[in-house]
Coordinates of C-alpha atoms in Angstrom, one line a residue:
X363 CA 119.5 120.0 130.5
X364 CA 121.3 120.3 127.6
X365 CA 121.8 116.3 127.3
X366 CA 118.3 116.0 127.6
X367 CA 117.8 118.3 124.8
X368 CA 120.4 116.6 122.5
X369 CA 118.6 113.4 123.1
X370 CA 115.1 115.5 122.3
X371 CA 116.7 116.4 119.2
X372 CA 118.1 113.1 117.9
X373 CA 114.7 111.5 118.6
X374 CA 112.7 114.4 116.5
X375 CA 115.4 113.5 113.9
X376 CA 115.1 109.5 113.7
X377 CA 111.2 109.9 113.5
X378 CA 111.6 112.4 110.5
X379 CA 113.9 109.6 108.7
X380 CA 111.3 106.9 109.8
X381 CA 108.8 108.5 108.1
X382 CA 110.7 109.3 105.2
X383 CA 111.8 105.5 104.8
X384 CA 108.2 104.3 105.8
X385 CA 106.3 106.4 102.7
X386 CA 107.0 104.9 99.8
X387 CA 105.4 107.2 97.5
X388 CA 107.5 109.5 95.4
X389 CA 105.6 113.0 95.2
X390 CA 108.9 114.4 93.0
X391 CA 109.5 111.4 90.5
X392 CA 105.3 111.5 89.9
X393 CA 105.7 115.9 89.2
X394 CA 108.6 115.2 86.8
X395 CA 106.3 112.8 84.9
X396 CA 103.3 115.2 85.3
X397 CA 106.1 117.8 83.6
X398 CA 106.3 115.5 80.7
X399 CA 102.9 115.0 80.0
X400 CA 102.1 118.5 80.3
X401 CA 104.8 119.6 77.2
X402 CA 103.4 116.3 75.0
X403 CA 99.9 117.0 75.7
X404 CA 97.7 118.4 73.2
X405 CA 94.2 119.9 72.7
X406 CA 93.2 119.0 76.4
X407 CA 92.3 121.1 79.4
X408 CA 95.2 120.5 81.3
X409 CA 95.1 121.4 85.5
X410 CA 96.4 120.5 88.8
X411 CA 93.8 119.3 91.3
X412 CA 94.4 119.2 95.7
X413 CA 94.3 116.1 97.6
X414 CA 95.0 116.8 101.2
X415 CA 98.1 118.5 100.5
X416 CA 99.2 117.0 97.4
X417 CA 98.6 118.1 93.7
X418 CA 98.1 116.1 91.0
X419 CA 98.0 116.3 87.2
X420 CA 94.4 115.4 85.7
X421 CA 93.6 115.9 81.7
X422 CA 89.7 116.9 80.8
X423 CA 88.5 116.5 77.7
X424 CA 84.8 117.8 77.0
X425 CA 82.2 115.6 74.9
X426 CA 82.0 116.4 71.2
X427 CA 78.5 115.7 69.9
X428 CA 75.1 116.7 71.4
X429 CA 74.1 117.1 75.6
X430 CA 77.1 115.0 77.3
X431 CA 75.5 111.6 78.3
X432 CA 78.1 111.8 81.3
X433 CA 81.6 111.8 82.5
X434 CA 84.1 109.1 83.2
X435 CA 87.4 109.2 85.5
X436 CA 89.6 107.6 84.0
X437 CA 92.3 105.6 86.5
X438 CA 95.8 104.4 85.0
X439 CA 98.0 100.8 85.7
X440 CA 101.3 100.6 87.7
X441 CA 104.0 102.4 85.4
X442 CA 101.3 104.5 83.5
X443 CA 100.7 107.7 83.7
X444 CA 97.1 110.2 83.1
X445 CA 97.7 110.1 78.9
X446 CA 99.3 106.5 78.8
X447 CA 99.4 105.6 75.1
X448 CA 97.8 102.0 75.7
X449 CA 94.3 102.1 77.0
X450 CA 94.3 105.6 78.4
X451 CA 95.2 108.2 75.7
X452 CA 92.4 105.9 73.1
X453 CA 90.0 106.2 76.0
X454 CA 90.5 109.6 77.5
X455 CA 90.1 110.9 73.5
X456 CA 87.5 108.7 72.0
X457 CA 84.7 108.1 74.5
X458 CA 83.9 112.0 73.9
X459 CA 83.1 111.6 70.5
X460 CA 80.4 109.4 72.0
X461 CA 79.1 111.9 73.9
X462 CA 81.3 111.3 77.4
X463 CA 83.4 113.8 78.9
X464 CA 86.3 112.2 80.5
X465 CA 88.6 112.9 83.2
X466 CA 91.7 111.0 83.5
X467 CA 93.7 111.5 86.3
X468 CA 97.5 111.1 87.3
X469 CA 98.1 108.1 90.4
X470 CA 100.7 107.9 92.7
X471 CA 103.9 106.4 92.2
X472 CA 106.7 105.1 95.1
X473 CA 110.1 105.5 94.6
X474 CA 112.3 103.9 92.5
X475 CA 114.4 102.2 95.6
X476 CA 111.3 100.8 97.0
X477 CA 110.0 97.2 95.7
X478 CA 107.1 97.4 93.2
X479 CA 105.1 95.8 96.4
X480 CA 105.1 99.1 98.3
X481 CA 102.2 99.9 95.9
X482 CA 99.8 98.4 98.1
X483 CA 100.8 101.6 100.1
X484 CA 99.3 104.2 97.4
X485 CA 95.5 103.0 97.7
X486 CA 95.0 105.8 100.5
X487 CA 96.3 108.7 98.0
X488 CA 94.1 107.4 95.2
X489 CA 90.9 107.7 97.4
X490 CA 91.3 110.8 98.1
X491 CA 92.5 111.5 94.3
X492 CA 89.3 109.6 93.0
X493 CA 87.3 111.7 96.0
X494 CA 89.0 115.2 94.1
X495 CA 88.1 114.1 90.8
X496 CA 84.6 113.5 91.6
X497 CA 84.2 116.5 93.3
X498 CA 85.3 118.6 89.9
X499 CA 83.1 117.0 87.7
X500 CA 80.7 117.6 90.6
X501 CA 81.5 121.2 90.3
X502 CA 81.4 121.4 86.6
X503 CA 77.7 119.6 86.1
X504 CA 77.9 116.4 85.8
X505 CA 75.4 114.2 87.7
X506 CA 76.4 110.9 85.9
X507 CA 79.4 109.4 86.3
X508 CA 81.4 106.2 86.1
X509 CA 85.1 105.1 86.8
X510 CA 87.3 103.4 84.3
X511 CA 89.9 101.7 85.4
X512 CA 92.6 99.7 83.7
X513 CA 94.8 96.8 85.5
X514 CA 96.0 98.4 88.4
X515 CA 93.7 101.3 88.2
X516 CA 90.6 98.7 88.4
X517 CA 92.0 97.6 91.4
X518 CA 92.5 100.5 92.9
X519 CA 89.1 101.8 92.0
X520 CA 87.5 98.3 93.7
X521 CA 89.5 99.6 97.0
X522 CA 87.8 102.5 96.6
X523 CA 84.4 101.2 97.0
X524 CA 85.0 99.1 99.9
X525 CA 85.5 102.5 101.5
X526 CA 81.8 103.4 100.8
X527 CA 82.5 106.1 98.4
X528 CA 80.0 105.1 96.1
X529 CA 77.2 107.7 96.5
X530 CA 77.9 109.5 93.4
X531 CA 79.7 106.7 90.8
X532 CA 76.8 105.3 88.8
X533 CA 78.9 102.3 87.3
X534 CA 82.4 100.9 87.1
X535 CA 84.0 99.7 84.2
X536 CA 87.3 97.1 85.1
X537 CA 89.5 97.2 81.9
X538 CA 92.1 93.6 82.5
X539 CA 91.0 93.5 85.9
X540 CA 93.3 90.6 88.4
X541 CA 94.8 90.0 91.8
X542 CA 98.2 91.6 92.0
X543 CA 99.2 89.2 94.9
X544 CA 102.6 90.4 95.4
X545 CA 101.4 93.6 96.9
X546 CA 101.6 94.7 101.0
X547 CA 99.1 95.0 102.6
X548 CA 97.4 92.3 100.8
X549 CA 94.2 92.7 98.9
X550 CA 91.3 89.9 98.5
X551 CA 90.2 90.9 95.0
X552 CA 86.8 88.3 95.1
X553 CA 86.5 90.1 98.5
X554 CA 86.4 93.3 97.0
X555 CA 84.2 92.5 94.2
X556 CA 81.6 90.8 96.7
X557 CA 81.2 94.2 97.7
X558 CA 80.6 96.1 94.6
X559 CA 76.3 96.6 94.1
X560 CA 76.7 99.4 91.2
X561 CA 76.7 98.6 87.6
X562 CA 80.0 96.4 86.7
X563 CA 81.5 95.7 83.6
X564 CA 84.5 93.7 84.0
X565 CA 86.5 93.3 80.2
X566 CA 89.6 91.3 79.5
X567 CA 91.1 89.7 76.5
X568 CA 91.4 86.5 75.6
X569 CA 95.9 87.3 75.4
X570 CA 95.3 89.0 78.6
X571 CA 97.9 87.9 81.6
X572 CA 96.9 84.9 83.0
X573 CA 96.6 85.9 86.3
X574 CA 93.5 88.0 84.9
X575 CA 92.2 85.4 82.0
X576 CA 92.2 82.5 84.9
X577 CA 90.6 84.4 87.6
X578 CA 87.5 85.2 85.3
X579 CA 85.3 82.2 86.4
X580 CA 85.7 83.1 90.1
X581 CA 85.2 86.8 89.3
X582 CA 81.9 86.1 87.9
X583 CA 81.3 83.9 90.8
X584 CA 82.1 86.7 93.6
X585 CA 79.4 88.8 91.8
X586 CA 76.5 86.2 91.6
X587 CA 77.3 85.8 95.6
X588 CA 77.2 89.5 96.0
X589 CA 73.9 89.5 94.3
X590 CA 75.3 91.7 91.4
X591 CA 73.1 91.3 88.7
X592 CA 74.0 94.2 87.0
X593 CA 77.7 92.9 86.7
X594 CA 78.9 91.5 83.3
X595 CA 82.3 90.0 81.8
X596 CA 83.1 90.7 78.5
X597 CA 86.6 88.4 76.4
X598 CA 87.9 90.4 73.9
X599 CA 89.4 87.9 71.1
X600 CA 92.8 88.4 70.1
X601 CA 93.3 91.2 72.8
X602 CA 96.3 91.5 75.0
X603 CA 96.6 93.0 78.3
X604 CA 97.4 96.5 76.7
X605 CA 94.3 96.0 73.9
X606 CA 96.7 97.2 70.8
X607 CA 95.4 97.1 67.5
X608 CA 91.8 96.3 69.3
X609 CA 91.5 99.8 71.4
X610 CA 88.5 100.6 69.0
X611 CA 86.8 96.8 69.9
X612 CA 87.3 98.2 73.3
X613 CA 85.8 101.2 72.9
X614 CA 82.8 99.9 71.4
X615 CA 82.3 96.8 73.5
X616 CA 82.3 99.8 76.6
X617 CA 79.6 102.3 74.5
X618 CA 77.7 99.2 73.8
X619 CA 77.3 98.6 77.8
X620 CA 77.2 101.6 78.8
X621 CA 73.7 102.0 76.8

């Protein structure tokens, strides 16, 4: 009996070490960041919101002029975080003084020992995360709203659609959008936006990495053959992959579509 308990006991223990070794995301590494961003961040409403039983950081900032025309969930690349200075912070700050609330949220990061391919193991936690976010603004009014994502973030919000959860996203803008092919499981990114019938607006520039500035023609392609005709590609001149020095072309070019 008490072999047979021992053994019992050593199994309970290699499936608990399993499943440590098997999830890659870091829940610890992502709160520390979260920390930082909370002591840096200012003039934002600043609050933790539940997925499954996870917390995340996510950043609020309320529309400055007028009725607010909508809000938009802002989604971060790999190595970013919710107020990343490149692309998010301009975004998350400016679009309000446009009339846009936005929302930008905090995705999940793996652990530093894993490879940078283990992200195709977050896209799970960032549904529900996206799911969360949606519900809040839900919550809090909102009947319009669209999903911004940049590099990574664009990806993961395509992944997101596949799933269906569509019903209340009313367009989706892809900021430097490409396949990150490197990634396990892999993801078909024409696939995905074959898929996508909501309002698209996918916008690179022209320094962008190549895997995104060379895909562009066959992105445009996967829409027509989705029948897509509200999708449209925008090159930003002179822009690199993290738009600096152009962040107000960017803003603009998205306002301007958004219209």
């Amino acid at each position: 009996m008490k072999q047979k308990l021992l053994i019992g006991l050593l199994f309970c223990l290699f499936l608990n070490i399993l499943n440590v070794r098997t999830d890659p995301l870091d829940y610890d590494w992502e709160k520390r960041i979260s920390s930082g961003i909370i002591d840096k961040t200012e003039a934002t409403e600043l609050f933790w919101l539940e997925a499954m039983d996870n917390s995340f950081v996510a950043l609020f900032n309320r529309h400055k002029i007028g009725e607010a025309k909508g809000a938009a969930i802002i989604l971060h690349s790999i190595g970013g975080h919710a107020d990343w200075p490149e692309v998010i912070s301009p975004l998350r700050n400016m679009l309000p003084k446009f009339g846009w609330s936005t929302l930008s949220i905090q995705l999940p990061i793996i652990s530093p020992e894993n490879n940078i391919e283990e992200y195709g193991k977050t896209f799970q936690e960032t549904n529900r995360r996206i799911i969360a976010a949606v519900n809040e603004l839900r919550k809090r009014g909102f009947s319009r709203i669209i999903i911004i994502g940049h590099g990574f973030g664009a990806l993961s919000s395509l992944v997101y659609f596949e799933k269906g959860e569509s019903k209340y996203i009313d367009a989706l803008i892809a900021i430097s959008l490409q396949d990150y092919v490197y990634i396990k499981p892999p993801v078909n990114l024409l696939r995905l936006i074959e898929k996508i019938k909501i309002p698209t607006l996918d916008i690179f520039g022209s320094l962008d990495f190549k895997e995104g500035v060379e895909s562009a023609p066959d992105r445009r392609l996967a829409s027509k053959k989705s029948g897509n005709y509200l999708y449209t590609q925008i090159e930003v001149k002179g822009a690199n992959h993290s738009f600096n020095n152009m962040e107000n072309h960017l803003i603009q070019n998205i306002v301007d579509w958004i219209k």
